[in-house]
XYZ file of N, CA and C in Angstrom:
534
model
N 0.840 -1.190 0.000
C 0.000 0.000 0.000
C 0.876 1.242 0.000
N 0.420 2.247 -0.691
C 1.130 3.518 -0.715
C 0.866 4.247 0.595
N 1.907 4.574 1.289
C 1.769 5.233 2.582
C 1.933 6.743 2.493
N 2.632 7.245 1.471
C 3.010 8.656 1.412
C 1.894 9.530 0.856
N 1.679 10.663 1.535
C 0.683 11.647 1.088
C 1.354 12.630 0.134
N 1.762 12.140 -1.002
C 2.468 12.951 -1.987
C 1.643 14.183 -2.344
N 2.216 15.364 -2.429
C 3.630 15.706 -2.522
C 4.348 15.843 -1.180
N 3.705 15.543 -0.082
C 4.341 15.616 1.226
C 5.340 14.482 1.375
N 6.294 14.663 2.242
C 7.228 13.594 2.580
C 6.675 12.725 3.705
N 5.553 13.134 4.303
C 4.953 12.402 5.412
C 4.130 11.234 4.901
N 4.147 10.153 5.650
C 3.226 9.056 5.394
C 1.903 9.401 6.077
N 0.882 8.610 5.816
C -0.421 8.846 6.443
C -0.289 8.802 7.964
N 0.347 7.756 8.490
C 0.442 7.629 9.948
C 1.338 8.708 10.556
N 2.435 9.066 9.881
C 3.279 10.167 10.387
C 2.498 11.466 10.422
N 1.780 11.736 9.351
C 1.023 12.994 9.271
C -0.034 13.059 10.363
N -0.725 11.962 10.591
C -1.758 11.953 11.640
C -1.134 12.168 13.011
N -0.030 11.520 13.266
C 0.638 11.665 14.556
C 1.208 13.077 14.736
N 1.869 13.584 13.714
C 2.492 14.906 13.803
C 1.463 16.024 13.933
N 0.358 15.925 13.201
C -0.641 16.990 13.305
C -1.243 17.041 14.702
N -1.376 15.891 15.350
C -1.874 15.883 16.738
C -0.903 16.619 17.658
N 0.394 16.459 17.413
C 1.409 17.135 18.227
C 1.516 18.621 17.880
N 1.281 18.963 16.611
C 1.446 20.354 16.161
C 0.391 21.290 16.736
N -0.704 20.749 17.217
C -1.711 21.601 17.872
C -1.086 22.406 18.997
N -0.062 21.845 19.631
C 0.585 22.498 20.770
C 1.482 23.664 20.350
N 1.911 23.688 19.077
C 2.847 24.733 18.640
C 2.253 25.701 17.612
N 1.064 25.435 17.152
C 0.417 26.331 16.181
C 0.200 27.695 16.831
N 0.559 28.745 16.083
C 0.419 30.096 16.635
C -0.490 30.991 15.815
N -0.769 30.611 14.569
C -1.618 31.455 13.722
C -2.930 30.739 13.433
N -3.893 31.516 13.022
C -5.184 30.949 12.647
C -5.060 29.984 11.488
N -4.229 30.312 10.502
C -4.059 29.437 9.340
C -3.439 28.103 9.754
N -2.448 28.149 10.645
C -1.832 26.902 11.106
C -2.857 26.031 11.834
N -3.578 26.638 12.739
C -4.573 25.883 13.504
C -5.676 25.353 12.584
N -6.146 26.195 11.652
C -7.176 25.755 10.713
C -6.674 24.602 9.851
N -5.403 24.667 9.429
C -4.826 23.582 8.630
C -4.773 22.273 9.392
N -4.396 22.346 10.662
C -4.348 21.148 11.508
C -5.751 20.589 11.692
N -6.700 21.456 11.979
C -8.084 21.009 12.171
C -8.673 20.444 10.885
N -8.359 21.059 9.754
C -8.836 20.553 8.465
C -8.260 19.171 8.191
N -6.959 19.019 8.417
C -6.328 17.721 8.193
C -7.015 16.657 9.049
N -7.239 16.973 10.313
C -7.896 16.039 11.229
C -9.314 15.712 10.756
N -10.051 16.726 10.320
C -11.427 16.512 9.867
C -11.471 15.639 8.609
N -10.561 15.867 7.667
C -10.543 15.051 6.456
C -10.148 13.610 6.775
N -9.212 13.424 7.706
C -8.848 12.065 8.127
C -10.024 11.387 8.832
N -10.750 12.126 9.656
C -11.936 11.576 10.312
C -12.985 11.162 9.272
N -13.125 11.980 8.219
C -14.054 11.661 7.134
C -13.631 10.360 6.450
N -12.329 10.243 6.167
C -11.832 9.018 5.548
C -11.964 7.825 6.498
N -11.787 8.048 7.819
C -12.038 6.971 8.794
C -13.449 6.428 8.614
N -14.406 7.315 8.454
C -15.802 6.901 8.303
C -16.012 6.136 7.002
N -15.358 6.586 5.929
C -15.496 5.898 4.645
C -14.824 4.530 4.668
N -13.688 4.422 5.349
C -12.961 3.161 5.411
C -13.663 2.158 6.311
N -14.318 2.642 7.361
C -14.931 1.734 8.324
C -13.857 0.900 9.005
N -14.259 -0.047 9.800
C -13.320 -0.978 10.426
C -12.123 -0.326 11.065
N -10.940 -0.590 10.507
C -9.692 -0.109 11.101
C -9.422 1.362 10.836
N -10.188 1.977 9.967
C -10.010 3.398 9.700
C -8.929 3.693 8.681
N -8.691 4.979 8.483
C -7.767 5.484 7.469
C -6.345 5.513 8.029
N -5.546 4.535 7.615
C -4.151 4.521 8.036
C -3.198 4.400 6.853
N -3.752 4.258 5.659
C -2.945 4.171 4.437
C -3.844 4.463 3.242
N -3.215 4.854 2.149
C -3.944 5.046 0.899
C -4.232 3.664 0.323
N -5.446 3.465 -0.124
C -5.813 2.163 -0.677
C -5.052 1.893 -1.972
N -4.597 0.653 -2.159
C -3.969 0.287 -3.428
C -5.053 -0.023 -4.455
N -4.666 -0.033 -5.718
C -5.583 -0.557 -6.722
C -5.617 -2.057 -6.511
N -6.674 -2.764 -6.700
C -7.982 -2.366 -7.186
C -8.924 -1.881 -6.080
N -8.474 -1.926 -4.806
C -9.349 -1.497 -3.709
C -9.760 -0.030 -3.843
N -8.807 0.802 -4.282
C -9.123 2.228 -4.476
C -10.188 2.388 -5.558
N -10.048 1.634 -6.636
C -11.034 1.694 -7.710
C -12.414 1.233 -7.254
N -12.436 0.216 -6.389
C -13.716 -0.276 -5.874
C -14.384 0.786 -5.003
N -13.598 1.418 -4.129
C -14.170 2.469 -3.283
C -14.609 3.656 -4.137
N -13.805 4.012 -5.119
C -14.163 5.125 -6.011
C -15.473 4.824 -6.725
N -15.654 3.583 -7.185
C -16.897 3.210 -7.845
C -18.100 3.348 -6.920
N -17.924 2.955 -5.658
C -19.008 3.097 -4.677
C -19.371 4.570 -4.485
N -18.351 5.381 -4.256
C -18.592 6.812 -4.009
C -19.233 7.467 -5.220
N -18.692 7.193 -6.399
C -19.233 7.808 -7.605
C -20.644 7.318 -7.890
N -20.917 6.065 -7.575
C -22.270 5.540 -7.750
C -23.260 6.235 -6.832
N -22.859 6.457 -5.597
C -23.727 7.163 -4.649
C -23.914 8.605 -5.086
N -22.840 9.248 -5.478
C -22.931 10.645 -5.908
C -23.727 10.778 -7.195
N -23.719 9.723 -8.021
C -24.435 9.762 -9.291
C -25.938 9.858 -9.136
N -26.429 9.591 -7.934
C -27.864 9.693 -7.673
C -28.328 11.139 -7.594
N -27.398 12.046 -7.290
C -27.737 13.469 -7.169
C -27.124 14.221 -8.337
N -27.772 15.305 -8.727
C -27.244 16.112 -9.826
C -25.941 16.774 -9.411
N -24.951 16.669 -10.276
C -23.685 17.370 -10.052
C -23.278 17.987 -11.368
N -22.533 19.049 -11.283
C -22.079 19.732 -12.486
C -20.599 19.503 -12.702
N -20.120 19.909 -13.856
C -18.694 19.854 -14.122
C -18.011 20.874 -13.226
N -16.838 20.503 -12.762
C -16.105 21.368 -11.850
C -15.041 22.118 -12.632
N -14.995 23.439 -12.451
C -13.983 24.283 -13.057
C -12.972 24.620 -11.974
N -11.667 24.403 -12.266
C -10.624 24.649 -11.284
C -9.875 25.937 -11.609
N -9.425 26.652 -10.553
C -8.576 27.821 -10.772
C -7.117 27.362 -10.863
N -6.174 28.311 -10.879
C -4.761 27.981 -11.044
C -4.170 27.166 -9.899
N -4.801 27.181 -8.715
C -4.321 26.423 -7.564
C -5.041 25.095 -7.414
N -5.886 24.727 -8.380
C -6.637 23.486 -8.294
C -7.864 23.587 -7.417
N -8.260 24.822 -7.090
C -9.425 25.043 -6.240
C -10.655 25.184 -7.126
N -11.715 24.409 -6.863
C -12.931 24.560 -7.663
C -13.479 25.980 -7.575
N -13.889 26.502 -8.712
C -14.445 27.847 -8.787
C -15.916 27.772 -8.420
N -16.339 28.641 -7.515
C -17.740 28.680 -7.100
C -18.524 29.434 -8.169
N -19.244 28.691 -8.984
C -19.973 29.286 -10.094
C -21.353 29.791 -9.690
N -21.639 29.764 -8.414
C -22.948 30.240 -7.976
C -22.938 31.735 -7.694
N -21.800 32.392 -7.923
C -21.733 33.837 -7.727
C -22.501 34.524 -8.839
N -22.691 35.820 -8.716
C -23.469 36.545 -9.717
C -22.816 36.500 -11.088
N -21.477 36.361 -11.132
C -20.816 36.272 -12.436
C -20.858 34.857 -12.996
N -21.252 33.894 -12.173
C -21.234 32.500 -12.578
C -22.499 32.072 -13.288
N -22.536 30.819 -13.606
C -23.676 30.220 -14.277
C -24.698 29.794 -13.216
N -25.886 30.380 -13.203
C -26.867 30.043 -12.169
C -27.292 28.578 -12.185
N -27.085 27.872 -13.276
C -27.445 26.460 -13.339
C -26.605 25.631 -12.371
N -25.436 26.153 -12.009
C -24.560 25.434 -11.095
C -24.852 25.753 -9.630
N -25.764 26.673 -9.384
C -26.063 27.131 -8.020
C -26.224 25.993 -7.031
N -27.017 25.027 -7.368
C -27.298 23.942 -6.434
C -26.472 22.701 -6.740
N -25.590 22.778 -7.721
C -24.866 21.592 -8.141
C -23.514 21.421 -7.461
N -22.824 22.502 -7.168
C -21.489 22.427 -6.586
C -21.533 23.063 -5.210
N -21.441 22.236 -4.177
C -21.580 22.735 -2.804
C -20.214 23.068 -2.211
N -19.592 24.119 -2.726
C -18.256 24.479 -2.275
C -18.256 25.104 -0.893
N -19.381 25.588 -0.446
C -19.441 26.233 0.853
C -19.763 25.249 1.966
N -19.775 23.965 1.664
C -20.060 22.969 2.688
C -18.910 22.947 3.686
N -19.203 23.141 4.959
C -18.120 23.138 5.946
C -17.547 21.751 6.164
N -16.234 21.695 6.276
C -15.558 20.453 6.635
C -15.479 20.387 8.159
N -15.216 21.539 8.753
C -15.229 21.670 10.212
C -15.754 23.072 10.524
N -15.610 23.522 11.730
C -16.208 24.796 12.134
C -15.601 26.004 11.419
N -14.367 25.888 10.959
C -13.684 27.064 10.429
C -13.483 27.067 8.915
N -13.516 25.916 8.274
C -13.066 25.831 6.885
C -14.070 25.063 6.021
N -14.388 25.627 4.857
C -15.204 24.919 3.875
C -14.290 24.116 2.954
N -14.873 23.293 2.096
C -14.065 22.498 1.167
C -13.210 23.376 0.261
N -13.794 24.416 -0.310
C -13.045 25.301 -1.204
C -11.984 26.080 -0.437
N -12.328 26.603 0.729
C -11.350 27.328 1.537
C -10.196 26.408 1.938
N -10.506 25.144 2.187
C -9.480 24.184 2.556
C -8.460 23.978 1.459
N -8.907 23.955 0.220
C -7.958 23.827 -0.894
C -7.039 25.046 -0.965
N -7.627 26.220 -0.779
C -6.804 27.441 -0.792
C -5.827 27.449 0.375
N -6.300 27.035 1.541
C -5.444 26.973 2.723
C -4.289 25.998 2.501
N -4.567 24.852 1.902
C -3.515 23.876 1.606
C -2.463 24.493 0.683
N -2.914 25.225 -0.329
C -1.976 25.874 -1.247
C -1.138 26.926 -0.527
N -1.777 27.719 0.319
C -1.050 28.764 1.058
C -0.032 28.151 2.015
N -0.443 27.158 2.783
C 0.483 26.507 3.705
C 1.611 25.813 2.947
N 1.294 25.234 1.795
C 2.296 24.555 0.983
C 3.378 25.477 0.459
N 3.118 26.766 0.445
C 4.114 27.749 0.002
C 4.903 28.323 1.167
N 4.618 27.861 2.395
C 5.313 28.325 3.593
C 6.628 27.570 3.751
N 7.245 27.771 4.903
C 8.475 27.050 5.264
C 8.188 26.143 6.447
N 9.079 25.182 6.683
C 9.012 24.344 7.868
C 7.842 23.384 7.867
N 7.355 23.080 9.077
C 6.273 22.110 9.225
C 4.994 22.579 8.553
N 4.818 23.910 8.461
C 3.622 24.440 7.803
C 3.575 24.002 6.334
N 4.746 23.994 5.700
C 4.820 23.561 4.301
C 4.414 22.088 4.173
N 4.955 21.239 5.046
C 4.606 19.816 4.986
C 3.133 19.589 5.289
N 2.589 20.373 6.208
C 1.154 20.272 6.492
C 0.350 20.626 5.240
N 0.708 21.728 4.578
C 0.019 22.114 3.347
C 0.135 21.053 2.266
N 1.309 20.469 2.161
C 1.519 19.419 1.160
C 0.748 18.151 1.515
N 0.668 17.826 2.816
C -0.119 16.663 3.239
C -1.608 16.900 2.963
N -2.071 18.132 3.212
C -3.462 18.473 2.884
C -3.702 18.337 1.390
N -2.759 18.822 0.601
C -2.867 18.689 -0.859
C -2.959 17.209 -1.242
N -2.158 16.370 -0.583
C -2.205 14.934 -0.837
C -3.558 14.325 -0.507
N -4.159 14.770 0.608
C -5.493 14.278 0.968
C -6.528 14.702 -0.061
N -6.479 15.977 -0.475
C -7.432 16.441 -1.485
C -7.248 15.672 -2.795
N -6.015 15.405 -3.201
C -5.758 14.648 -4.429
C -6.331 13.234 -4.312
N -6.118 12.609 -3.174
C -6.640 11.260 -2.938
C -8.169 11.261 -2.973
N -8.774 12.219 -2.283
C -10.240 12.318 -2.285
C -10.767 12.646 -3.685
N -10.065 13.488 -4.435
C -10.461 13.762 -5.821
C -10.501 12.473 -6.629
N -9.480 11.633 -6.460
C -9.441 10.355 -7.193
C -10.620 9.463 -6.811
N -10.927 9.431 -5.521
C -12.065 8.623 -5.079
C -13.384 9.165 -5.609
N -13.449 10.460 -5.808
C -14.680 11.104 -6.261
C -14.784 11.191 -7.781
N -13.728 10.850 -8.513
C -13.854 10.802 -9.959
C -12.879 11.622 -10.765
N -11.905 12.276 -10.157
C -10.905 13.015 -10.922
C -10.567 14.363 -10.316
N -9.689 15.052 -10.975
C -9.169 16.324 -10.479
C -10.289 17.312 -10.154
N -10.309 17.773 -8.904
C -11.307 18.755 -8.475
C -12.682 18.194 -8.184
N -12.851 16.861 -8.239
C -14.182 16.267 -8.073
C -14.663 16.238 -6.623
N -13.750 16.330 -5.673
C -14.144 16.305 -4.262
C -14.681 17.684 -3.882
N -15.969 17.856 -4.107
C -16.614 19.151 -3.856
C -17.720 19.056 -2.822
N -17.968 17.852 -2.323
C -19.020 17.681 -1.324
C -18.727 16.458 -0.481
N -19.175 16.519 0.763
C -19.060 15.376 1.659
C -20.294 14.498 1.478
N -20.093 13.197 1.551
C -21.241 12.300 1.537
C -22.001 12.479 2.848
N -23.280 12.201 2.821
C -24.089 12.271 4.034
C -23.642 11.153 4.980
N -23.971 11.257 6.264
C -23.619 10.168 7.188
C -24.156 8.807 6.747
N -25.362 8.778 6.200
C -25.934 7.518 5.726
C -25.146 6.969 4.544
N -24.735 7.841 3.640
C -23.948 7.414 2.483
C -22.573 6.909 2.911
N -21.983 7.527 3.928
C -20.684 7.083 4.442
C -20.779 5.658 4.977
N -21.874 5.354 5.666
C -22.070 4.004 6.197
C -22.151 3.007 5.040
N -22.867 3.357 3.977
C -22.957 2.470 2.805
C -21.580 2.182 2.217
N -20.753 3.215 2.086
C -19.414 3.031 1.544
C -18.594 2.156 2.485
N -18.628 2.455 3.782
C -17.837 1.709 4.764
C -18.227 0.225 4.784
N -19.499 -0.079 4.620
C -19.958 -1.469 4.642
C -19.446 -2.248 3.440
N -19.185 -1.552 2.348
C -18.796 -2.242 1.122
C -17.324 -2.068 0.775
N -16.600 -1.279 1.571
C -15.180 -1.058 1.314
C -14.414 -2.353 1.586
N -13.514 -2.718 0.671
C -12.713 -3.940 0.900
C -11.946 -3.831 2.215
N -12.012 -4.873 3.023
C -11.322 -4.893 4.308
C -9.875 -5.304 4.094
N -8.999 -4.590 4.815
C -7.565 -4.874 4.677
C -7.093 -5.846 5.715
């Protein structure tokens, strides 16, 4: 199994352990939000994985099987094509300059945790990834999580909404056990 959250040098388990410790040294809102976002996305993946939880990136064909489940569940609801900006952040097309047909299709304002939405999280990952030190690795690990979730959701920029709690249970029940 692939352990590394590329482009970060951290593995999944290192990143989870280090982010828990970094809460003690975070001094800015962006640092704290990045740590909380990382934790929230890992908790989300724990729910999708079920059983032992998220401790590694799934190998093929298990990743493909989980992706098929997620995409099948998401296929029940209307979704639109996702347009990405230069940082890989989905563009919110529900603004007045956007296409009103996408208003209810792309839920970029869905909160991941109390402080950060999915779209804001992508921007935060990019900003932290341009920093120095542990902040850079945190941003890169977040980028790795978003890339992994994009793959599970169907491709670049596809992770634009969280599955409902009921949908997460369906995925977890059918996810290949390791």
